[in-house]
Amino acid sequence: MDIPSLTIDRVRHALLSREFSACELAAAALRFAEAENPKTNAYLHLCPERAMAAALRVDERIARGEDPGVLGGVPIAVKDVIVTKGVKTTCGSRLLADYVPPYDATAVIRIEEAGGVILGKTNCDEFAMGSSTENSAFGPVRNPVALDRVPGGSSGGSAAVVAQGTAVVSLGSDTGGSIRQPASFCGVVGVTPTYGRVSRYGLTAFASSLDHIGPFARTVKDASTVLSVIGGRDPRDSTSAEAPVPDYSAHLTGDVKGLKLGLPIEYLKQLTSETGDLIARGVDKLKALGCQVREISLPATEYAIACYYIIATAEASSNLARYDGVRYTFRSQSSDTLTDMYRNTRGEGFGAECKRRIMLGTYVLSAGYYDAYYLKAQKVRTLIARDFANAFQEVDAIVAPVSPFPAFKLGEKVGDPLAMYLSDIFTITGSLAGIPCMSVPCGNTAEGLPVGMQILTKHFDETTMFRLADAFERVQKKE
Ligand code: GLN
């Protein structure tokens, strides 16, 4: 059983032809994950009991002659900011090191209802704040493609397990790029769906107006299958949309002839030459498939980083107020008064990046500064969304880089938060606009480091995004 080569279709075929059972696959996948994990630190914890129980249910379905489910028997990993009943969910934070949630996120419930087998929880930047997974309280993740490099962040663990082959697909969360950027750095597919496409019930809140759940996979088809399972209205999340969820995989025809694509000029200026070359070659391949490519302008791009780091920190400062030592977190033992208890719990519990964001966010929301910073940032956000809306009057999809550079070395940017924030330049615009966007592998640098191409489409038009990405993937695989 070659676990790293599995896809959803391959698992389905093997189960239905009785090549192996879901229980055999789950047991082998758990053993493989345990053996491989010391290399990357991508899993924070495995949940063998839960995985074996899910696998047994799939085998029972098959034995009864029933369909095993769209994800029947598929080994899946879940980012540790998404709650799992009875299975520790730490958010990469010391504060939640022992937190065992009493309920499951909707995405988790849907995955298991579809027959998915959750193997474990993946490492991430603390409360999903970061671009390298070095902000985890439980040690950084190493990029399986180059172990001295970061896997990207904040969903570095979820990208790494799929690249390493210790899960077939995984769930991550994206607020400003945390799915696309690690997907690009690790050479896998990563999808940020339209804001509202996937319920966030059970996703630990970072910046609520920006948070998304989305899949990682080794193929576009697998990513689209997972999205069709987890997508759709959920009465438990009032921001989840009523929009029907298409069967995306039915649209993956390989035919993208006549599709109009936009290339944002503002994005192309700031790339390393190798990244720029790979994206240019990718665009040529899309032209060869019959796409019409033209340059477009997204003029508000230059304000995106400032705008995002005001809005996201403002919302984070409010969302993180709940970790006070009274309810589910660790509590500092060195306090005599209630105020000291709050202060010490938060002081000892949060890492440096969370503290930085709480301070920045509290500042931009404070009386006297609100209009100058927060309100201004909200107006800029509208301009960024309008840039995209204007572009989509003329083109069906936008093609862009994901990150200005490939995976950097561990420790290289960790001491310079601003340099770290700048790595999000091409991903936060799509997040601020709430449009679907994804990273699809676009080739490797001379050193063998993966580079992803970003595809962005209109709200709720994941179908066009997947169709284009799949056609591109087919060309890449032929090479
Ligand atoms: N790197 C960005 C940040 O640190 C995005 C994180 C995310 O998408 N969760 O805020």
Short mmCIF file of C-alpha atoms and ligand atoms in Angstrom, two decimals:
data_model
loop_
_atom_site.label_atom_id
_atom_site.label_comp_id
_atom_site.label_asym_id
_atom_site.label_seq_id
_atom_site.Cartn_x
_atom_site.Cartn_y
_atom_site.Cartn_z
CA MET A 1 0.00 0.00 0.00
CA ASP A 2 1.85 3.09 -1.22
CA ILE A 3 0.23 5.72 0.99
CA PRO A 4 1.93 8.83 -0.48
CA SER A 5 0.59 8.01 -3.94
CA LEU A 6 -3.06 7.67 -2.86
CA THR A 7 -5.83 9.88 -4.20
CA ILE A 8 -9.51 9.88 -3.28
CA ASP A 9 -10.37 7.89 -6.44
CA ARG A 10 -7.62 5.39 -5.80
CA VAL A 11 -8.82 4.75 -2.22
CA ARG A 12 -12.39 4.33 -3.42
CA HIS A 13 -11.39 1.87 -6.10
CA ALA A 14 -9.22 -0.14 -3.68
CA LEU A 15 -11.98 -0.35 -1.06
CA LEU A 16 -14.69 -1.34 -3.53
CA SER A 17 -12.49 -3.98 -5.17
CA ARG A 18 -11.56 -5.30 -1.68
CA GLU A 19 -7.86 -4.67 -2.34
CA PHE A 20 -7.64 -3.42 1.24
CA SER A 21 -10.16 -2.42 3.88
CA ALA A 22 -10.64 1.03 5.38
CA CYS A 23 -9.38 -0.35 8.72
CA GLU A 24 -6.22 -1.72 7.10
CA LEU A 25 -5.64 1.59 5.35
CA ALA A 26 -6.24 3.64 8.52
CA ALA A 27 -3.88 1.46 10.56
CA ALA A 28 -1.17 1.67 7.89
CA ALA A 29 -1.63 5.42 7.49
CA LEU A 30 -1.39 5.98 11.26
CA ARG A 31 1.81 3.90 11.43
CA PHE A 32 3.27 5.78 8.47
CA ALA A 33 2.36 9.17 9.95
CA GLU A 34 3.95 8.24 13.26
CA ALA A 35 7.14 7.06 11.57
CA GLU A 36 7.48 10.09 9.27
CA ASN A 37 6.39 12.85 11.63
CA PRO A 38 9.69 13.35 13.50
CA LYS A 39 11.17 14.68 10.24
CA THR A 40 8.69 17.55 9.93
CA ASN A 41 6.74 17.97 13.22
CA ALA A 42 3.70 18.45 11.00
CA TYR A 43 1.23 16.52 13.18
CA LEU A 44 0.77 17.77 16.73
CA HIS A 45 -1.20 14.67 17.69
CA LEU A 46 -2.75 11.66 16.05
CA CYS A 47 -6.18 10.36 17.07
CA PRO A 48 -5.97 6.60 16.40
CA GLU A 49 -9.18 5.69 18.26
CA ARG A 50 -11.25 8.15 16.33
CA ALA A 51 -9.61 7.17 13.04
CA MET A 52 -10.16 3.44 13.57
CA ALA A 53 -13.79 3.99 14.60
CA ALA A 54 -14.41 6.02 11.42
CA ALA A 55 -12.67 3.38 9.28
CA LEU A 56 -14.77 0.62 10.86
CA ARG A 57 -17.96 2.50 9.98
CA VAL A 58 -16.79 2.67 6.36
CA ASP A 59 -16.00 -1.06 6.28
CA GLU A 60 -19.43 -1.79 7.76
CA ARG A 61 -21.11 0.31 5.08
CA ILE A 62 -19.25 -1.60 2.38
CA ALA A 63 -20.09 -4.95 3.98
CA ARG A 64 -23.78 -3.97 3.93
CA GLY A 65 -23.47 -3.20 0.22
CA GLU A 66 -23.82 0.56 0.81
CA ASP A 67 -21.75 3.31 -0.74
CA PRO A 68 -18.72 4.10 1.45
CA GLY A 69 -19.24 7.87 0.95
CA VAL A 70 -17.48 10.39 -1.27
CA LEU A 71 -14.48 10.39 1.08
CA GLY A 72 -14.92 6.76 2.18
CA GLY A 73 -11.77 5.58 3.97
CA VAL A 74 -9.66 8.57 2.90
CA PRO A 75 -6.96 9.48 5.48
CA ILE A 76 -7.40 13.17 6.36
CA ALA A 77 -5.59 15.61 8.64
CA VAL A 78 -7.16 18.67 10.24
CA LYS A 79 -5.45 21.91 11.27
CA ASP A 80 -5.37 22.29 15.01
CA VAL A 81 -7.48 25.48 14.98
CA ILE A 82 -10.54 23.41 13.95
CA VAL A 83 -12.24 21.79 16.93
CA THR A 84 -12.63 18.05 17.27
CA LYS A 85 -14.79 16.54 20.00
CA GLY A 86 -12.72 14.59 22.51
CA VAL A 87 -9.49 15.26 20.58
CA LYS A 88 -7.10 17.94 21.82
CA THR A 89 -7.25 21.21 19.87
CA THR A 90 -4.40 23.53 20.80
CA CYS A 91 -4.41 26.25 18.09
CA GLY A 92 -0.61 26.01 18.33
CA SER A 93 -0.85 27.85 21.66
CA ARG A 94 0.42 27.15 25.15
CA LEU A 95 -2.87 28.57 26.37
CA LEU A 96 -4.80 25.66 24.89
CA ALA A 97 -2.13 22.97 25.32
CA ASP A 98 -4.61 20.74 27.22
CA TYR A 99 -7.89 21.88 25.70
CA VAL A 100 -10.25 19.08 24.67
CA PRO A 101 -13.30 20.53 22.87
CA PRO A 102 -16.80 19.26 23.69
CA TYR A 103 -18.00 19.49 20.08
CA ASP A 104 -16.99 19.02 16.43
CA ALA A 105 -16.66 21.72 13.78
CA THR A 106 -19.24 21.42 11.01
CA ALA A 107 -16.49 20.73 8.43
CA VAL A 108 -15.27 17.83 10.58
CA ILE A 109 -18.78 16.40 10.92
CA ARG A 110 -19.31 16.63 7.15
CA ILE A 111 -15.99 14.93 6.44
CA GLU A 112 -16.81 12.00 8.69
CA GLU A 113 -20.36 11.72 7.37
CA ALA A 114 -18.82 11.40 3.90
CA GLY A 115 -16.66 8.52 5.18
CA GLY A 116 -13.42 10.48 5.74
CA VAL A 117 -10.98 9.12 8.33
CA ILE A 118 -9.42 11.86 10.45
CA LEU A 119 -5.94 10.73 11.47
CA GLY A 120 -4.85 13.69 13.54
CA LYS A 121 -4.37 17.40 14.04
CA THR A 122 -1.72 19.48 12.35
CA ASN A 123 0.71 22.05 13.65
CA CYS A 124 0.22 25.72 12.83
CA ASP A 125 1.20 29.23 13.82
CA GLU A 126 -0.35 30.21 17.14
CA PHE A 127 -4.02 31.09 16.47
CA ALA A 128 -3.12 31.02 12.74
CA MET A 129 -0.99 34.15 12.97
CA GLY A 130 2.09 33.84 10.82
CA SER A 131 3.48 32.89 7.44
CA SER A 132 6.01 30.20 8.36
CA THR A 133 4.56 27.99 11.18
CA GLU A 134 7.45 29.16 13.34
CA ASN A 135 4.98 30.83 15.73
CA SER A 136 3.70 27.51 17.05
CA ALA A 137 4.22 26.94 20.79
CA PHE A 138 5.05 23.33 19.90
CA GLY A 139 8.03 23.93 17.63
CA PRO A 140 8.20 24.80 13.95
CA VAL A 141 7.24 22.54 11.04
CA ARG A 142 9.89 21.65 8.48
CA ASN A 143 9.11 21.69 4.79
CA PRO A 144 9.16 18.05 3.59
CA VAL A 145 10.58 19.19 0.24
CA ALA A 146 13.59 20.89 1.89
CA LEU A 147 13.92 20.19 5.60
CA ASP A 148 15.94 23.33 6.36
CA ARG A 149 13.10 25.50 5.06
CA VAL A 150 9.73 26.60 6.40
CA PRO A 151 6.57 25.02 4.97
CA GLY A 152 4.86 28.42 4.91
CA GLY A 153 2.10 29.33 7.26
CA SER A 154 -0.03 29.47 9.11
CA SER A 155 -1.38 26.09 7.93
CA GLY A 156 2.17 24.72 7.49
CA GLY A 157 1.36 21.37 9.10
CA SER A 158 -1.65 20.73 6.86
CA ALA A 159 0.40 21.50 3.72
CA ALA A 160 3.34 19.42 4.93
CA VAL A 161 1.35 16.24 5.68
CA VAL A 162 -0.12 16.25 2.16
CA ALA A 163 3.29 16.94 0.57
CA GLN A 164 4.93 14.30 2.75
CA GLY A 165 2.21 11.80 1.94
CA THR A 166 1.09 11.16 5.53
CA ALA A 167 -2.44 12.30 4.64
CA VAL A 168 -4.25 12.23 1.30
CA VAL A 169 -5.99 15.55 1.91
CA SER A 170 -6.20 17.98 4.81
CA LEU A 171 -8.10 20.98 6.09
CA GLY A 172 -6.47 24.31 6.76
CA SER A 173 -7.69 27.79 7.54
CA ASP A 174 -6.95 30.97 5.62
CA THR A 175 -7.35 34.53 6.84
CA GLY A 176 -4.79 36.24 4.64
CA GLY A 177 -3.06 33.46 2.74
CA SER A 178 -2.56 30.64 5.21
CA ILE A 179 -3.72 27.95 2.79
CA ARG A 180 -2.37 29.24 -0.53
CA GLN A 181 1.10 30.26 0.68
CA PRO A 182 1.99 26.95 2.40
CA ALA A 183 0.49 25.05 -0.55
CA SER A 184 2.84 27.01 -2.82
CA PHE A 185 5.86 26.41 -0.56
CA CYS A 186 5.21 22.66 -0.27
CA GLY A 187 4.17 21.99 -3.88
CA VAL A 188 0.55 20.95 -3.25
CA VAL A 189 -2.88 22.31 -4.14
CA GLY A 190 -4.48 24.68 -1.60
CA VAL A 191 -7.91 26.29 -1.84
CA THR A 192 -9.43 29.31 -0.12
CA PRO A 193 -13.11 29.19 -1.05
CA THR A 194 -15.45 32.17 -1.30
CA TYR A 195 -16.08 33.79 2.09
CA GLY A 196 -19.25 32.07 3.32
CA ARG A 197 -18.87 28.95 1.18
CA VAL A 198 -17.74 26.78 4.11
CA SER A 199 -19.17 27.00 7.62
CA ARG A 200 -16.73 28.29 10.22
CA TYR A 201 -18.66 26.69 13.08
CA GLY A 202 -15.88 25.20 15.18
CA LEU A 203 -13.07 27.17 13.56
CA THR A 204 -11.26 29.10 16.29
CA ALA A 205 -11.74 32.76 15.39
CA PHE A 206 -8.74 34.86 14.39
CA ALA A 207 -10.23 37.66 12.24
CA SER A 208 -13.89 36.79 11.73
CA SER A 209 -14.50 38.88 8.61
CA LEU A 210 -11.60 37.10 6.88
CA ASP A 211 -11.46 33.54 8.27
CA HIS A 212 -12.07 30.63 5.89
CA ILE A 213 -11.73 26.85 6.05
CA GLY A 214 -10.38 25.16 2.92
CA PRO A 215 -8.69 21.99 1.65
CA PHE A 216 -5.18 20.90 0.71
CA ALA A 217 -4.67 18.02 -1.72
CA ARG A 218 -2.16 16.59 -4.17
CA THR A 219 -4.55 17.04 -7.08
CA VAL A 220 -7.06 19.72 -8.06
CA LYS A 221 -9.74 17.06 -8.33
CA ASP A 222 -9.23 15.89 -4.75
CA ALA A 223 -9.32 19.46 -3.46
CA SER A 224 -12.55 20.10 -5.35
CA THR A 225 -14.10 16.91 -3.96
CA VAL A 226 -13.32 17.94 -0.39
CA LEU A 227 -14.80 21.39 -0.98
CA SER A 228 -17.99 19.88 -2.35
CA VAL A 229 -18.27 17.85 0.88
CA ILE A 230 -17.58 20.64 3.40
CA GLY A 231 -19.26 23.49 1.48
CA GLY A 232 -22.81 24.76 1.82
CA ARG A 233 -25.13 26.48 4.24
CA ASP A 234 -24.92 25.58 7.91
CA PRO A 235 -27.58 26.91 10.29
CA ARG A 236 -24.90 27.10 12.98
CA ASP A 237 -22.90 29.75 11.08
CA SER A 238 -24.97 32.77 10.05
CA THR A 239 -22.22 33.86 7.65
CA SER A 240 -22.42 30.64 5.65
CA ALA A 241 -24.12 31.18 2.32
CA GLU A 242 -27.24 29.57 0.87
CA ALA A 243 -25.56 29.29 -2.56
CA PRO A 244 -25.82 25.72 -3.89
CA VAL A 245 -22.55 23.74 -4.01
CA PRO A 246 -21.92 22.30 -7.48
CA ASP A 247 -20.31 18.93 -8.11
CA TYR A 248 -17.04 20.59 -9.07
CA SER A 249 -15.34 17.45 -10.32
CA ALA A 250 -17.97 17.10 -13.05
CA HIS A 251 -16.64 20.34 -14.58
CA LEU A 252 -13.00 19.27 -14.78
CA THR A 253 -12.99 18.66 -18.52
CA GLY A 254 -9.53 19.95 -19.38
CA ASP A 255 -11.16 22.36 -21.83
CA VAL A 256 -10.45 26.01 -21.04
CA LYS A 257 -10.42 27.32 -24.59
CA GLY A 258 -11.60 30.92 -24.88
CA LEU A 259 -11.39 31.61 -21.13
CA LYS A 260 -10.38 35.23 -20.54
CA LEU A 261 -7.58 35.60 -18.00
CA GLY A 262 -6.18 38.74 -16.35
CA LEU A 263 -2.60 39.19 -15.24
CA PRO A 264 -2.33 41.95 -12.60
CA ILE A 265 0.59 44.23 -13.48
CA GLU A 266 1.00 45.31 -9.86
CA TYR A 267 1.83 41.72 -8.84
CA LEU A 268 4.49 41.08 -11.43
CA LYS A 269 6.89 43.80 -10.35
CA GLN A 270 7.91 42.34 -7.02
CA LEU A 271 8.89 38.76 -7.80
CA THR A 272 12.24 37.03 -7.52
CA SER A 273 13.38 36.31 -11.07
CA GLU A 274 12.91 32.55 -10.75
CA THR A 275 9.38 32.91 -9.41
CA GLY A 276 8.63 35.41 -12.17
CA ASP A 277 9.98 33.05 -14.84
CA LEU A 278 7.96 30.11 -13.60
CA ILE A 279 4.76 32.16 -13.52
CA ALA A 280 5.49 33.51 -17.03
CA ARG A 281 6.02 29.99 -18.32
CA GLY A 282 2.80 28.90 -16.63
CA VAL A 283 0.91 31.71 -18.34
CA ASP A 284 2.36 30.64 -21.71
CA LYS A 285 1.00 27.14 -21.12
CA LEU A 286 -2.44 28.58 -20.42
CA LYS A 287 -2.23 30.54 -23.67
CA ALA A 288 -1.32 27.34 -25.48
CA LEU A 289 -4.52 25.81 -24.07
CA GLY A 290 -6.48 28.53 -25.83
CA CYS A 291 -6.94 31.03 -22.99
CA GLN A 292 -6.88 34.72 -23.86
CA VAL A 293 -4.50 36.52 -21.50
CA ARG A 294 -4.40 40.26 -20.98
CA GLU A 295 -2.83 42.55 -18.42
CA ILE A 296 -5.14 44.11 -15.86
CA SER A 297 -4.60 46.64 -13.08
CA LEU A 298 -5.54 46.27 -9.41
CA PRO A 299 -4.44 49.73 -8.29
CA ALA A 300 -5.26 49.44 -4.57
CA THR A 301 -2.81 46.52 -4.17
CA GLU A 302 -0.11 48.74 -2.67
CA TYR A 303 -2.30 49.45 0.38
CA ALA A 304 -3.28 45.83 0.95
CA ILE A 305 -0.67 44.86 3.56
CA ALA A 306 -1.37 47.93 5.70
CA CYS A 307 -5.11 47.47 5.34
CA TYR A 308 -4.99 43.76 6.24
CA TYR A 309 -2.71 44.16 9.24
CA ILE A 310 -5.05 46.79 10.67
CA ILE A 311 -8.32 44.90 10.12
CA ALA A 312 -6.96 41.47 11.03
CA THR A 313 -5.25 42.68 14.22
CA ALA A 314 -8.31 44.70 15.26
CA GLU A 315 -10.52 41.64 14.96
CA ALA A 316 -7.89 39.41 16.57
CA SER A 317 -7.56 41.67 19.60
CA SER A 318 -11.27 41.28 20.17
CA ASN A 319 -11.44 37.54 19.44
CA LEU A 320 -8.48 36.69 21.66
CA ALA A 321 -10.02 38.50 24.66
CA ARG A 322 -11.75 35.24 25.60
CA TYR A 323 -8.51 33.53 26.63
CA ASP A 324 -8.52 34.80 30.17
CA GLY A 325 -7.71 31.81 32.35
CA VAL A 326 -11.29 31.56 33.59
CA ARG A 327 -12.81 29.30 31.00
CA TYR A 328 -10.99 26.75 28.87
CA THR A 329 -7.40 27.90 28.93
CA PHE A 330 -4.44 27.20 31.11
CA ARG A 331 -4.38 29.49 34.17
CA SER A 332 -1.31 31.15 35.63
CA GLN A 333 -0.64 29.87 39.13
CA SER A 334 1.34 32.90 40.25
CA SER A 335 -1.36 35.48 40.95
CA ASP A 336 -3.02 36.86 44.09
CA THR A 337 -5.73 39.02 42.52
CA LEU A 338 -8.17 38.52 39.68
CA THR A 339 -6.55 41.22 37.53
CA ASP A 340 -3.14 39.67 38.06
CA MET A 341 -4.54 36.28 37.15
CA TYR A 342 -5.81 37.62 33.79
CA ARG A 343 -2.59 39.44 33.17
CA ASN A 344 -0.28 36.61 34.10
CA THR A 345 -2.31 33.98 32.25
CA ARG A 346 -2.18 36.01 29.06
CA GLY A 347 1.41 37.08 29.63
CA GLU A 348 2.62 33.52 30.14
CA GLY A 349 0.25 31.93 27.65
CA PHE A 350 0.47 33.97 24.45
CA GLY A 351 3.55 33.95 22.26
CA ALA A 352 5.22 37.11 20.96
CA GLU A 353 3.30 37.36 17.69
CA CYS A 354 -0.12 37.13 19.35
CA LYS A 355 0.89 39.79 21.88
CA ARG A 356 2.12 42.05 19.09
CA ARG A 357 -1.21 41.71 17.28
CA ILE A 358 -3.33 42.19 20.39
CA MET A 359 -1.46 45.44 21.11
CA LEU A 360 -1.66 46.66 17.52
CA GLY A 361 -5.33 45.72 17.24
CA THR A 362 -6.28 47.36 20.52
CA TYR A 363 -4.46 50.49 19.43
CA VAL A 364 -6.19 50.83 16.04
CA LEU A 365 -9.58 50.38 17.70
CA SER A 366 -8.99 52.80 20.54
CA ALA A 367 -10.87 56.10 20.83
CA GLY A 368 -9.15 58.78 18.78
CA TYR A 369 -7.41 56.30 16.46
CA TYR A 370 -10.42 54.35 15.23
CA ASP A 371 -11.23 56.79 12.41
CA ALA A 372 -7.61 57.24 11.37
CA TYR A 373 -6.79 53.56 11.17
CA TYR A 374 -9.63 51.07 11.43
CA LEU A 375 -12.26 53.04 9.54
CA LYS A 376 -9.72 54.07 6.88
CA ALA A 377 -8.66 50.44 6.47
CA GLN A 378 -12.29 49.39 5.97
CA LYS A 379 -12.61 51.98 3.19
CA VAL A 380 -9.44 50.69 1.54
CA ARG A 381 -10.84 47.18 1.80
CA THR A 382 -13.82 48.35 -0.25
CA LEU A 383 -11.45 49.74 -2.88
CA ILE A 384 -9.59 46.44 -3.07
CA ALA A 385 -12.86 44.53 -3.49
CA ARG A 386 -13.91 47.03 -6.17
CA ASP A 387 -10.64 46.48 -8.07
CA PHE A 388 -11.51 42.81 -8.36
CA ALA A 389 -15.15 43.50 -9.26
CA ASN A 390 -13.96 45.81 -12.07
CA ALA A 391 -11.46 43.24 -13.31
CA PHE A 392 -14.11 40.52 -13.41
CA GLN A 393 -16.17 42.69 -15.77
CA GLU A 394 -13.48 41.92 -18.33
CA VAL A 395 -11.96 38.57 -17.40
CA ASP A 396 -13.18 35.19 -16.15
CA ALA A 397 -10.23 34.53 -13.88
CA ILE A 398 -7.08 36.22 -12.60
CA VAL A 399 -3.74 34.47 -12.69
CA ALA A 400 -1.02 35.64 -10.30
CA PRO A 401 1.87 34.53 -8.14
CA VAL A 402 1.12 33.27 -4.61
CA SER A 403 4.28 34.50 -2.93
CA PRO A 404 7.10 36.79 -4.10
CA PHE A 405 9.64 34.06 -3.28
CA PRO A 406 9.76 30.30 -2.63
CA ALA A 407 10.11 28.70 0.84
CA PHE A 408 12.67 30.55 2.94
CA LYS A 409 15.03 29.10 5.52
CA LEU A 410 13.88 28.41 9.07
CA GLY A 411 14.82 31.40 11.21
CA GLU A 412 15.41 33.67 8.20
CA LYS A 413 12.50 36.04 8.81
CA VAL A 414 11.37 35.19 12.30
CA GLY A 415 13.14 38.16 13.87
CA ASP A 416 11.67 40.65 11.41
CA PRO A 417 7.85 40.69 11.60
CA LEU A 418 7.53 43.26 8.82
CA ALA A 419 9.51 41.09 6.36
CA MET A 420 7.25 38.20 7.36
CA TYR A 421 4.11 40.28 6.75
CA LEU A 422 5.38 41.28 3.31
CA SER A 423 5.36 37.65 2.19
CA ASP A 424 1.53 37.88 2.24
CA ILE A 425 1.39 40.64 -0.37
CA PHE A 426 -0.32 38.60 -3.12
CA THR A 427 -2.64 36.54 -0.96
CA ILE A 428 -4.29 39.08 1.33
CA THR A 429 -6.01 40.98 -1.50
CA GLY A 430 -8.17 37.96 -2.41
CA SER A 431 -8.92 37.38 1.28
CA LEU A 432 -9.97 41.00 1.81
CA ALA A 433 -12.27 40.76 -1.23
CA GLY A 434 -13.69 37.40 -0.06
CA ILE A 435 -13.30 35.82 -3.50
CA PRO A 436 -12.27 32.21 -4.17
CA CYS A 437 -8.56 31.76 -4.77
CA MET A 438 -6.19 28.82 -4.87
CA SER A 439 -2.61 27.78 -5.37
CA VAL A 440 -1.72 25.14 -7.95
CA PRO A 441 1.86 23.86 -8.41
CA CYS A 442 3.62 25.70 -11.23
CA GLY A 443 7.07 24.08 -11.24
CA ASN A 444 10.24 24.15 -9.16
CA THR A 445 13.21 26.48 -8.92
CA ALA A 446 16.69 25.24 -9.87
CA GLU A 447 17.15 24.33 -6.21
CA GLY A 448 14.01 22.20 -6.36
CA LEU A 449 11.77 24.54 -4.38
CA PRO A 450 8.10 24.49 -5.43
CA VAL A 451 6.36 27.62 -6.70
CA GLY A 452 2.58 27.94 -6.82
CA MET A 453 0.42 29.82 -9.28
CA GLN A 454 -2.59 31.61 -7.86
CA ILE A 455 -5.98 31.54 -9.60
CA LEU A 456 -8.74 33.89 -8.46
CA THR A 457 -12.33 34.07 -9.68
CA LYS A 458 -15.63 35.82 -8.89
CA HIS A 459 -17.53 35.17 -5.68
CA PHE A 460 -18.92 31.61 -5.68
CA ASP A 461 -17.32 30.78 -9.04
CA GLU A 462 -15.07 28.04 -7.70
CA THR A 463 -16.11 26.00 -10.74
CA THR A 464 -14.13 28.17 -13.19
CA MET A 465 -11.20 28.29 -10.76
CA PHE A 466 -11.05 24.49 -10.48
CA ARG A 467 -11.57 23.99 -14.22
CA LEU A 468 -8.61 26.22 -15.03
CA ALA A 469 -6.39 24.76 -12.31
CA ASP A 470 -7.18 21.21 -13.42
CA ALA A 471 -6.41 21.98 -17.07
CA PHE A 472 -3.11 23.52 -15.97
CA GLU A 473 -2.30 20.54 -13.76
CA ARG A 474 -2.83 18.17 -16.70
CA VAL A 475 -0.27 20.10 -18.77
CA GLN A 476 2.17 20.14 -15.85
CA LYS A 477 1.85 16.38 -15.37
CA LYS A 478 2.60 15.69 -19.01
CA GLU A 479 5.96 17.43 -18.71
N1 GLN B 1 0.22 35.35 7.23
C1 GLN B 1 -1.00 36.04 7.51
C2 GLN B 1 -1.05 36.50 8.94
O1 GLN B 1 -0.12 36.22 9.64
C3 GLN B 1 -2.17 35.18 7.19
C4 GLN B 1 -2.47 34.20 8.24
C5 GLN B 1 -3.68 33.42 7.93
O2 GLN B 1 -4.16 33.42 6.80
N2 GLN B 1 -4.22 32.79 8.95
O3 GLN B 1 -1.98 37.12 9.37
#
